[in-house]
Amino acid sequence: MSRTGLAMVQTAARRLEARELALPAIGVDDALLRVEACGICGSDVESFQGVLKVPLPLIPGHEPLGVIEAIGERAAQRWGVRAGDRVAVETLLPCNACRRCRSGAYQLCASRRVYSYIPLAEAPGLWGAYAEFLYLAPNAIVHKVDPSLPAEIAVMFNPLGAGFRWAAEMPRTQPGDTVLVMGPGQRGLASVIAAREVGAGTILVTGLSRDAHKLALAREFGADHTIDVERESLVKRVREITDGRGVDVVIEVTPVATQPIVDARMLGVTVGESTAERVRLVLPFADGNTNPGQVLHGGVAASLVALAGQAVARAALAAETGPFHSATLQVTYLAAARAEAVVAEARLLRAGKELCFADVQVRTQNGKAIAQGLVTVRGRSGTADAQLPETRGDDGAAEPGPMGPHVAKTPFMRRLGLRIEHMSGGTARIVLPFRDGLSDASGGVHEGAALALFDTTGAMAAWAVTGPGPYRASTPALQAQCLAPLPADDLVAFGRAVHRDAESHWCDVEVAGARSRRVFARGTVQYRIVT
């Protein structure tokens, strides 16, 4: 066997170089794979474009199919394979020692690593499958594959597996459920196949006009309805198809799109229990909901608390008492959710004529507590328009400071389109431009988006006190009052640091209509920066 192999090495954004790399000596616990084929993941494209930051240089590719070239004795026994066997390799490299790994939830391992995200500098360097050979570490996960399958078919193991996990396993899809698949790409089509196999009653798939051939394929694979969202209103069509009931499960697999997430919230997505006293919502992991490090943004958790509380209110007070808004909302953040789905479970505490009180718990799917919220939801049917106060605003300074331009590029900020206009001297001003993708069923800005703006503005006011540095930061709590349903208008939020006690900062926030200058939400964010 040659002692070198060809690999495509990414050295910078949009730059790949062909290199001959040394092959490692194989010990008793590891192996070497001769790569037959490798699927192209959406994250491979984002890494190549420079959108997803990765430790360069490295070898991309984490959906490999290949043949065992060399293998150690213990590795052969552990994996049940031998040299010459064809295998598929999973993306993750879990630790295999923590509680989550031992329970079988290795995809939630806090110490997991991912093929194609490990730099070339880390020996033996062959950590990606855009190469002739891939190093199989002792903690790699491999599966035997039928050698008679054509490589271009067998390499589809990854999207097909994802389809089963996302459409069947994670949401616990039951026979008869109505399933909405948002996006007709390879993982969306795989989700259709999986949903049909587990007995879904009705399957809907969305796409764009240019996806006509994919939507036709979705129908061939078992979809009952396909919706071109550029020609039809998704919300209206779903309500028509389901007689107003909505759907039981949503799988969101559209690349870099915000409208499907908003539509899913507008549909009141529930998974599992949904009664007048209890609601369960699931938010799948998405890079666009995170801070650096794939940690769920605090504003997203606050949005989930509001959404779950309002879902209970709609059931308890009846939809006719709307429109609804969170008169008060208190969120305490307990732990970080990193690169994983989260579940919000709302429990009705009391329902009056126009007010509904709910307790909301946000957890990971394995039960780790992420946030706890208390919500008072108000139904405004028959109530006169609120007489809203005018915002105090600020002095009009426009100094984004050294952090503003960089913070605005984080996945979550970029997804919402938040624009940092000022971030200096303990004050912050951030604008959320209005667009259809951020509207709710009544046409105004979605309350979840406004709460995300609220949380972010409080945090930026705190950073405007300390300035940048290698610090650790988090939001322990926020308290917000939404004075009325939000307008169909750009929103501007003003944050002001009012007190500091060591690493803790208390920042007052007002969210107002950019043109009306009327306050629609106000409150306080407690933010912690460990310097």
PDB file of C-alpha atoms in Angstrom, residues 155-405:
ATOM      1  CA  VAL A 155     -23.624   6.949   0.167  1.00  0.00           C
ATOM      2  CA  MET A 156     -27.169   8.235   0.798  1.00  0.00           C
ATOM      3  CA  PHE A 157     -27.068   6.563   4.224  1.00  0.00           C
ATOM      4  CA  ASN A 158     -26.549   9.906   5.952  1.00  0.00           C
ATOM      5  CA  PRO A 159     -29.581  11.859   4.663  1.00  0.00           C
ATOM      6  CA  LEU A 160     -31.754   8.750   4.914  1.00  0.00           C
ATOM      7  CA  GLY A 161     -30.677   8.252   8.517  1.00  0.00           C
ATOM      8  CA  ALA A 162     -31.288  11.921   9.262  1.00  0.00           C
ATOM      9  CA  GLY A 163     -34.753  11.640   7.752  1.00  0.00           C
ATOM     10  CA  PHE A 164     -35.630   8.803  10.102  1.00  0.00           C
ATOM     11  CA  ARG A 165     -34.189  10.545  13.149  1.00  0.00           C
ATOM     12  CA  TRP A 166     -35.851  13.899  12.443  1.00  0.00           C
ATOM     13  CA  ALA A 167     -39.208  12.714  11.081  1.00  0.00           C
ATOM     14  CA  ALA A 168     -39.785   9.647  13.215  1.00  0.00           C
ATOM     15  CA  GLU A 169     -37.506   9.220  16.206  1.00  0.00           C
ATOM     16  CA  MET A 170     -37.143  12.752  17.642  1.00  0.00           C
ATOM     17  CA  PRO A 171     -40.778  13.937  17.295  1.00  0.00           C
ATOM     18  CA  ARG A 172     -42.123  10.449  18.138  1.00  0.00           C
ATOM     19  CA  THR A 173     -44.402  10.545  15.110  1.00  0.00           C
ATOM     20  CA  GLN A 174     -47.466   8.354  15.596  1.00  0.00           C
ATOM     21  CA  PRO A 175     -49.718   6.613  13.073  1.00  0.00           C
ATOM     22  CA  GLY A 176     -52.237   9.121  11.770  1.00  0.00           C
ATOM     23  CA  ASP A 177     -50.168  12.242  12.573  1.00  0.00           C
ATOM     24  CA  THR A 178     -50.124  15.161  10.160  1.00  0.00           C
ATOM     25  CA  VAL A 179     -46.516  15.949   9.226  1.00  0.00           C
ATOM     26  CA  LEU A 180     -45.240  19.105   7.524  1.00  0.00           C
ATOM     27  CA  VAL A 181     -41.827  18.869   5.816  1.00  0.00           C
ATOM     28  CA  MET A 182     -40.438  22.315   5.002  1.00  0.00           C
ATOM     29  CA  GLY A 183     -37.978  21.868   2.155  1.00  0.00           C
ATOM     30  CA  PRO A 184     -37.791  19.200  -0.600  1.00  0.00           C
ATOM     31  CA  GLY A 185     -34.031  18.619  -0.604  1.00  0.00           C
ATOM     32  CA  GLN A 186     -32.402  15.279   0.100  1.00  0.00           C
ATOM     33  CA  ARG A 187     -33.130  15.392   3.838  1.00  0.00           C
ATOM     34  CA  GLY A 188     -36.654  16.639   3.254  1.00  0.00           C
ATOM     35  CA  LEU A 189     -37.349  13.791   0.848  1.00  0.00           C
ATOM     36  CA  ALA A 190     -35.779  11.345   3.293  1.00  0.00           C
ATOM     37  CA  SER A 191     -38.127  12.723   5.963  1.00  0.00           C
ATOM     38  CA  VAL A 192     -41.098  12.035   3.675  1.00  0.00           C
ATOM     39  CA  ILE A 193     -39.993   8.430   3.280  1.00  0.00           C
ATOM     40  CA  ALA A 194     -39.520   8.015   7.045  1.00  0.00           C
ATOM     41  CA  ALA A 195     -42.849   9.665   7.940  1.00  0.00           C
ATOM     42  CA  ARG A 196     -44.686   7.432   5.488  1.00  0.00           C
ATOM     43  CA  GLU A 197     -42.951   4.310   6.823  1.00  0.00           C
ATOM     44  CA  VAL A 198     -44.040   5.026  10.430  1.00  0.00           C
ATOM     45  CA  GLY A 199     -47.654   5.567   9.400  1.00  0.00           C
ATOM     46  CA  ALA A 200     -48.162   9.328   9.197  1.00  0.00           C
ATOM     47  CA  GLY A 201     -51.725  10.067   8.132  1.00  0.00           C
ATOM     48  CA  THR A 202     -51.081  13.172   6.039  1.00  0.00           C
ATOM     49  CA  ILE A 203     -47.750  14.474   4.749  1.00  0.00           C
ATOM     50  CA  LEU A 204     -47.289  17.997   3.390  1.00  0.00           C
ATOM     51  CA  VAL A 205     -44.096  19.237   1.723  1.00  0.00           C
ATOM     52  CA  THR A 206     -43.162  22.832   0.888  1.00  0.00           C
ATOM     53  CA  GLY A 207     -40.789  24.195  -1.716  1.00  0.00           C
ATOM     54  CA  LEU A 208     -40.131  27.042  -4.146  1.00  0.00           C
ATOM     55  CA  SER A 209     -41.256  27.331  -7.754  1.00  0.00           C
ATOM     56  CA  ARG A 210     -37.869  26.127  -8.950  1.00  0.00           C
ATOM     57  CA  ASP A 211     -38.331  22.971  -6.834  1.00  0.00           C
ATOM     58  CA  ALA A 212     -41.201  21.630  -9.001  1.00  0.00           C
ATOM     59  CA  HIS A 213     -39.275  18.480  -9.917  1.00  0.00           C
ATOM     60  CA  LYS A 214     -38.401  17.862  -6.254  1.00  0.00           C
ATOM     61  CA  LEU A 215     -41.999  18.360  -5.172  1.00  0.00           C
ATOM     62  CA  ALA A 216     -43.049  15.819  -7.806  1.00  0.00           C
ATOM     63  CA  LEU A 217     -40.517  13.402  -6.339  1.00  0.00           C
ATOM     64  CA  ALA A 218     -41.918  14.079  -2.860  1.00  0.00           C
ATOM     65  CA  ARG A 219     -45.362  13.018  -4.073  1.00  0.00           C
ATOM     66  CA  GLU A 220     -43.835   9.885  -5.596  1.00  0.00           C
ATOM     67  CA  PHE A 221     -42.247   9.063  -2.231  1.00  0.00           C
ATOM     68  CA  GLY A 222     -45.536   9.456  -0.362  1.00  0.00           C
ATOM     69  CA  ALA A 223     -46.391  13.128   0.205  1.00  0.00           C
ATOM     70  CA  ASP A 224     -50.138  13.812   0.078  1.00  0.00           C
ATOM     71  CA  HIS A 225     -49.847  17.542  -0.625  1.00  0.00           C
ATOM     72  CA  THR A 226     -47.080  19.801  -1.957  1.00  0.00           C
ATOM     73  CA  ILE A 227     -47.120  23.589  -1.556  1.00  0.00           C
ATOM     74  CA  ASP A 228     -45.213  26.120  -3.643  1.00  0.00           C
ATOM     75  CA  VAL A 229     -44.701  28.847  -1.030  1.00  0.00           C
ATOM     76  CA  GLU A 230     -43.937  31.432  -3.742  1.00  0.00           C
ATOM     77  CA  ARG A 231     -47.399  30.960  -5.245  1.00  0.00           C
ATOM     78  CA  GLU A 232     -49.506  30.052  -2.204  1.00  0.00           C
ATOM     79  CA  SER A 233     -49.752  31.098   1.452  1.00  0.00           C
ATOM     80  CA  LEU A 234     -48.345  28.239   3.493  1.00  0.00           C
ATOM     81  CA  VAL A 235     -50.404  29.106   6.556  1.00  0.00           C
ATOM     82  CA  LYS A 236     -53.636  29.356   4.574  1.00  0.00           C
ATOM     83  CA  ARG A 237     -53.046  26.077   2.705  1.00  0.00           C
ATOM     84  CA  VAL A 238     -52.178  24.168   5.865  1.00  0.00           C
ATOM     85  CA  ARG A 239     -55.307  25.445   7.557  1.00  0.00           C
ATOM     86  CA  GLU A 240     -57.377  24.435   4.531  1.00  0.00           C
ATOM     87  CA  ILE A 241     -55.864  20.958   4.282  1.00  0.00           C
ATOM     88  CA  THR A 242     -56.197  20.259   8.016  1.00  0.00           C
ATOM     89  CA  ASP A 243     -59.592  21.949   8.492  1.00  0.00           C
ATOM     90  CA  GLY A 244     -57.971  24.490  10.776  1.00  0.00           C
ATOM     91  CA  ARG A 245     -56.409  21.913  13.102  1.00  0.00           C
ATOM     92  CA  GLY A 246     -52.809  22.523  12.092  1.00  0.00           C
ATOM     93  CA  VAL A 247     -50.094  19.895  12.080  1.00  0.00           C
ATOM     94  CA  ASP A 248     -48.633  17.558  14.668  1.00  0.00           C
ATOM     95  CA  VAL A 249     -45.022  17.535  13.520  1.00  0.00           C
ATOM     96  CA  VAL A 250     -42.868  19.975  11.552  1.00  0.00           C
ATOM     97  CA  ILE A 251     -39.482  19.096  10.054  1.00  0.00           C
ATOM     98  CA  GLU A 252     -37.673  22.294   8.988  1.00  0.00           C
ATOM     99  CA  VAL A 253     -34.969  21.449   6.448  1.00  0.00           C
ATOM    100  CA  THR A 254     -34.686  24.597   4.343  1.00  0.00           C
ATOM    101  CA  PRO A 255     -31.186  26.066   3.969  1.00  0.00           C
ATOM    102  CA  VAL A 256     -30.592  29.549   5.423  1.00  0.00           C
ATOM    103  CA  ALA A 257     -34.302  30.455   5.425  1.00  0.00           C
ATOM    104  CA  THR A 258     -36.276  32.325   8.095  1.00  0.00           C
ATOM    105  CA  GLN A 259     -39.819  32.201   6.755  1.00  0.00           C
ATOM    106  CA  PRO A 260     -40.354  28.465   7.437  1.00  0.00           C
ATOM    107  CA  ILE A 261     -39.436  28.949  11.096  1.00  0.00           C
ATOM    108  CA  VAL A 262     -41.870  31.831  11.389  1.00  0.00           C
ATOM    109  CA  ASP A 263     -44.591  29.892   9.579  1.00  0.00           C
ATOM    110  CA  ALA A 264     -44.048  26.944  11.897  1.00  0.00           C
ATOM    111  CA  ARG A 265     -44.590  29.195  14.919  1.00  0.00           C
ATOM    112  CA  MET A 266     -47.620  30.796  13.294  1.00  0.00           C
ATOM    113  CA  LEU A 267     -49.101  27.312  12.876  1.00  0.00           C
ATOM    114  CA  GLY A 268     -48.756  26.646  16.632  1.00  0.00           C
ATOM    115  CA  VAL A 269     -46.537  23.605  16.107  1.00  0.00           C
ATOM    116  CA  THR A 270     -46.966  20.971  18.798  1.00  0.00           C
ATOM    117  CA  VAL A 271     -45.437  17.580  19.287  1.00  0.00           C
ATOM    118  CA  GLY A 272     -47.077  15.239  21.737  1.00  0.00           C
ATOM    119  CA  GLU A 273     -49.519  16.645  24.274  1.00  0.00           C
ATOM    120  CA  SER A 274     -51.646  19.664  23.346  1.00  0.00           C
ATOM    121  CA  THR A 275     -54.647  20.409  25.567  1.00  0.00           C
ATOM    122  CA  ALA A 276     -56.287  23.381  27.251  1.00  0.00           C
ATOM    123  CA  GLU A 277     -53.943  22.840  30.199  1.00  0.00           C
ATOM    124  CA  ARG A 278     -50.659  21.728  28.677  1.00  0.00           C
ATOM    125  CA  VAL A 279     -48.699  22.317  25.444  1.00  0.00           C
ATOM    126  CA  ARG A 280     -45.387  20.875  24.257  1.00  0.00           C
ATOM    127  CA  LEU A 281     -43.373  22.611  21.492  1.00  0.00           C
ATOM    128  CA  VAL A 282     -40.180  21.352  19.885  1.00  0.00           C
ATOM    129  CA  LEU A 283     -37.516  23.574  18.312  1.00  0.00           C
ATOM    130  CA  PRO A 284     -34.999  21.529  16.265  1.00  0.00           C
ATOM    131  CA  PHE A 285     -31.393  22.666  16.369  1.00  0.00           C
ATOM    132  CA  ALA A 286     -30.495  25.279  13.744  1.00  0.00           C
ATOM    133  CA  ASP A 287     -27.311  27.327  13.431  1.00  0.00           C
ATOM    134  CA  GLY A 288     -29.423  30.423  12.838  1.00  0.00           C
ATOM    135  CA  ASN A 289     -30.715  30.245  16.426  1.00  0.00           C
ATOM    136  CA  THR A 290     -27.283  30.257  18.025  1.00  0.00           C
ATOM    137  CA  ASN A 291     -24.451  32.333  19.351  1.00  0.00           C
ATOM    138  CA  PRO A 292     -20.840  31.400  18.532  1.00  0.00           C
ATOM    139  CA  GLY A 293     -20.135  27.847  19.674  1.00  0.00           C
ATOM    140  CA  GLN A 294     -23.619  26.678  18.559  1.00  0.00           C
ATOM    141  CA  VAL A 295     -25.129  27.715  21.916  1.00  0.00           C
ATOM    142  CA  LEU A 296     -28.843  28.519  21.807  1.00  0.00           C
ATOM    143  CA  HIS A 297     -29.348  32.298  21.923  1.00  0.00           C
ATOM    144  CA  GLY A 298     -31.136  33.499  25.056  1.00  0.00           C
ATOM    145  CA  GLY A 299     -33.595  35.435  22.920  1.00  0.00           C
ATOM    146  CA  VAL A 300     -34.681  32.194  21.258  1.00  0.00           C
ATOM    147  CA  ALA A 301     -35.376  30.605  24.654  1.00  0.00           C
ATOM    148  CA  ALA A 302     -37.418  33.678  25.638  1.00  0.00           C
ATOM    149  CA  SER A 303     -39.321  33.406  22.360  1.00  0.00           C
ATOM    150  CA  LEU A 304     -40.137  29.765  23.080  1.00  0.00           C
ATOM    151  CA  VAL A 305     -41.447  30.694  26.532  1.00  0.00           C
ATOM    152  CA  ALA A 306     -43.759  33.306  24.989  1.00  0.00           C
ATOM    153  CA  LEU A 307     -44.893  30.982  22.181  1.00  0.00           C
ATOM    154  CA  ALA A 308     -45.677  28.122  24.544  1.00  0.00           C
ATOM    155  CA  GLY A 309     -47.491  30.422  26.979  1.00  0.00           C
ATOM    156  CA  GLN A 310     -49.610  31.875  24.180  1.00  0.00           C
ATOM    157  CA  ALA A 311     -50.389  28.407  22.824  1.00  0.00           C
ATOM    158  CA  VAL A 312     -51.859  27.484  26.223  1.00  0.00           C
ATOM    159  CA  ALA A 313     -53.757  30.789  26.343  1.00  0.00           C
ATOM    160  CA  ARG A 314     -55.310  30.214  22.926  1.00  0.00           C
ATOM    161  CA  ALA A 315     -56.535  26.815  24.064  1.00  0.00           C
ATOM    162  CA  ALA A 316     -57.736  27.991  27.478  1.00  0.00           C
ATOM    163  CA  LEU A 317     -59.287  31.353  26.527  1.00  0.00           C
ATOM    164  CA  ALA A 318     -60.405  30.412  22.991  1.00  0.00           C
ATOM    165  CA  ALA A 319     -59.003  31.988  19.848  1.00  0.00           C
ATOM    166  CA  GLU A 320     -61.843  34.518  19.714  1.00  0.00           C
ATOM    167  CA  THR A 321     -60.416  36.361  22.742  1.00  0.00           C
ATOM    168  CA  GLY A 322     -57.285  37.303  20.756  1.00  0.00           C
ATOM    169  CA  PRO A 323     -55.152  38.947  19.571  1.00  0.00           C
ATOM    170  CA  PHE A 324     -52.828  37.872  22.363  1.00  0.00           C
ATOM    171  CA  HIS A 325     -49.686  39.311  23.848  1.00  0.00           C
ATOM    172  CA  SER A 326     -47.491  38.484  26.842  1.00  0.00           C
ATOM    173  CA  ALA A 327     -48.481  41.137  29.367  1.00  0.00           C
ATOM    174  CA  THR A 328     -45.595  40.007  31.581  1.00  0.00           C
ATOM    175  CA  LEU A 329     -42.875  37.456  31.011  1.00  0.00           C
ATOM    176  CA  GLN A 330     -40.146  36.328  33.394  1.00  0.00           C
ATOM    177  CA  VAL A 331     -37.390  34.004  32.146  1.00  0.00           C
ATOM    178  CA  THR A 332     -34.625  32.480  34.232  1.00  0.00           C
ATOM    179  CA  TYR A 333     -31.816  30.825  32.283  1.00  0.00           C
ATOM    180  CA  LEU A 334     -30.462  27.681  33.925  1.00  0.00           C
ATOM    181  CA  ALA A 335     -28.001  26.122  31.482  1.00  0.00           C
ATOM    182  CA  ALA A 336     -26.778  26.275  27.895  1.00  0.00           C
ATOM    183  CA  ALA A 337     -28.159  24.152  25.059  1.00  0.00           C
ATOM    184  CA  ARG A 338     -25.385  23.410  22.594  1.00  0.00           C
ATOM    185  CA  ALA A 339     -26.111  22.069  19.105  1.00  0.00           C
ATOM    186  CA  GLU A 340     -29.266  20.239  20.177  1.00  0.00           C
ATOM    187  CA  ALA A 341     -33.043  20.448  19.913  1.00  0.00           C
ATOM    188  CA  VAL A 342     -35.003  21.936  22.802  1.00  0.00           C
ATOM    189  CA  VAL A 343     -38.525  21.345  24.063  1.00  0.00           C
ATOM    190  CA  ALA A 344     -40.817  23.930  25.682  1.00  0.00           C
ATOM    191  CA  GLU A 345     -43.590  22.569  27.891  1.00  0.00           C
ATOM    192  CA  ALA A 346     -46.221  25.041  29.077  1.00  0.00           C
ATOM    193  CA  ARG A 347     -48.600  24.294  31.960  1.00  0.00           C
ATOM    194  CA  LEU A 348     -51.724  26.339  32.628  1.00  0.00           C
ATOM    195  CA  LEU A 349     -51.756  27.810  36.144  1.00  0.00           C
ATOM    196  CA  ARG A 350     -54.984  29.810  35.927  1.00  0.00           C
ATOM    197  CA  ALA A 351     -57.281  31.235  33.266  1.00  0.00           C
ATOM    198  CA  GLY A 352     -59.500  34.270  33.819  1.00  0.00           C
ATOM    199  CA  LYS A 353     -61.723  36.255  31.446  1.00  0.00           C
ATOM    200  CA  GLU A 354     -58.866  37.974  29.617  1.00  0.00           C
ATOM    201  CA  LEU A 355     -55.709  36.823  31.405  1.00  0.00           C
ATOM    202  CA  CYS A 356     -54.037  33.448  31.340  1.00  0.00           C
ATOM    203  CA  PHE A 357     -51.124  32.444  33.609  1.00  0.00           C
ATOM    204  CA  ALA A 358     -48.696  29.735  32.505  1.00  0.00           C
ATOM    205  CA  ASP A 359     -45.499  28.097  33.715  1.00  0.00           C
ATOM    206  CA  VAL A 360     -43.069  27.125  30.945  1.00  0.00           C
ATOM    207  CA  GLN A 361     -40.091  24.775  31.185  1.00  0.00           C
ATOM    208  CA  VAL A 362     -37.507  24.675  28.393  1.00  0.00           C
ATOM    209  CA  ARG A 363     -35.390  21.518  28.327  1.00  0.00           C
ATOM    210  CA  THR A 364     -33.228  19.508  25.996  1.00  0.00           C
ATOM    211  CA  GLN A 365     -34.769  16.303  24.752  1.00  0.00           C
ATOM    212  CA  ASN A 366     -32.826  14.311  27.319  1.00  0.00           C
ATOM    213  CA  GLY A 367     -34.298  16.401  30.138  1.00  0.00           C
ATOM    214  CA  LYS A 368     -31.594  18.972  30.962  1.00  0.00           C
ATOM    215  CA  ALA A 369     -33.225  22.180  32.207  1.00  0.00           C
ATOM    216  CA  ILE A 370     -32.358  25.164  29.990  1.00  0.00           C
ATOM    217  CA  ALA A 371     -34.777  27.884  31.107  1.00  0.00           C
ATOM    218  CA  GLN A 372     -37.863  28.425  33.227  1.00  0.00           C
ATOM    219  CA  GLY A 373     -40.517  31.011  32.496  1.00  0.00           C
ATOM    220  CA  LEU A 374     -43.692  32.502  33.946  1.00  0.00           C
ATOM    221  CA  VAL A 375     -46.027  34.187  31.477  1.00  0.00           C
ATOM    222  CA  THR A 376     -49.157  36.257  31.860  1.00  0.00           C
ATOM    223  CA  VAL A 377     -50.916  36.271  28.488  1.00  0.00           C
ATOM    224  CA  ARG A 378     -53.635  38.812  27.717  1.00  0.00           C
ATOM    225  CA  GLY A 379     -56.422  38.406  25.191  1.00  0.00           C
ATOM    226  CA  ARG A 380     -57.447  41.824  23.867  1.00  0.00           C
ATOM    227  CA  SER A 381     -60.813  41.026  22.251  1.00  0.00           C
ATOM    228  CA  GLY A 382     -63.171  43.968  22.782  1.00  0.00           C
ATOM    229  CA  THR A 383     -60.433  46.069  24.402  1.00  0.00           C
ATOM    230  CA  ALA A 384     -59.723  49.583  23.166  1.00  0.00           C
ATOM    231  CA  ASP A 385     -56.349  50.233  21.558  1.00  0.00           C
ATOM    232  CA  ALA A 386     -53.628  50.709  24.150  1.00  0.00           C
ATOM    233  CA  GLN A 387     -52.496  54.276  24.862  1.00  0.00           C
ATOM    234  CA  LEU A 388     -48.777  53.651  24.630  1.00  0.00           C
ATOM    235  CA  PRO A 389     -46.097  55.902  26.151  1.00  0.00           C
ATOM    236  CA  GLU A 390     -43.440  57.517  23.996  1.00  0.00           C
ATOM    237  CA  THR A 391     -39.960  56.054  24.307  1.00  0.00           C
ATOM    238  CA  ARG A 392     -37.285  57.965  26.175  1.00  0.00           C
ATOM    239  CA  GLY A 393     -34.937  56.934  23.377  1.00  0.00           C
ATOM    240  CA  ASP A 394     -31.346  58.096  23.594  1.00  0.00           C
ATOM    241  CA  ASP A 395     -29.198  61.042  22.579  1.00  0.00           C
ATOM    242  CA  GLY A 396     -28.979  59.939  18.961  1.00  0.00           C
ATOM    243  CA  ALA A 397     -25.310  58.956  19.069  1.00  0.00           C
ATOM    244  CA  ALA A 398     -24.312  56.367  16.465  1.00  0.00           C
ATOM    245  CA  GLU A 399     -21.171  54.673  17.731  1.00  0.00           C
ATOM    246  CA  PRO A 400     -21.304  50.867  17.305  1.00  0.00           C
ATOM    247  CA  GLY A 401     -17.977  50.539  19.132  1.00  0.00           C
ATOM    248  CA  PRO A 402     -15.372  47.857  18.499  1.00  0.00           C
ATOM    249  CA  MET A 403     -17.793  44.963  19.056  1.00  0.00           C
ATOM    250  CA  GLY A 404     -20.862  46.047  17.092  1.00  0.00           C
ATOM    251  CA  PRO A 405     -19.735  45.091  13.570  1.00  0.00           C
TER     252      PRO A 405
END
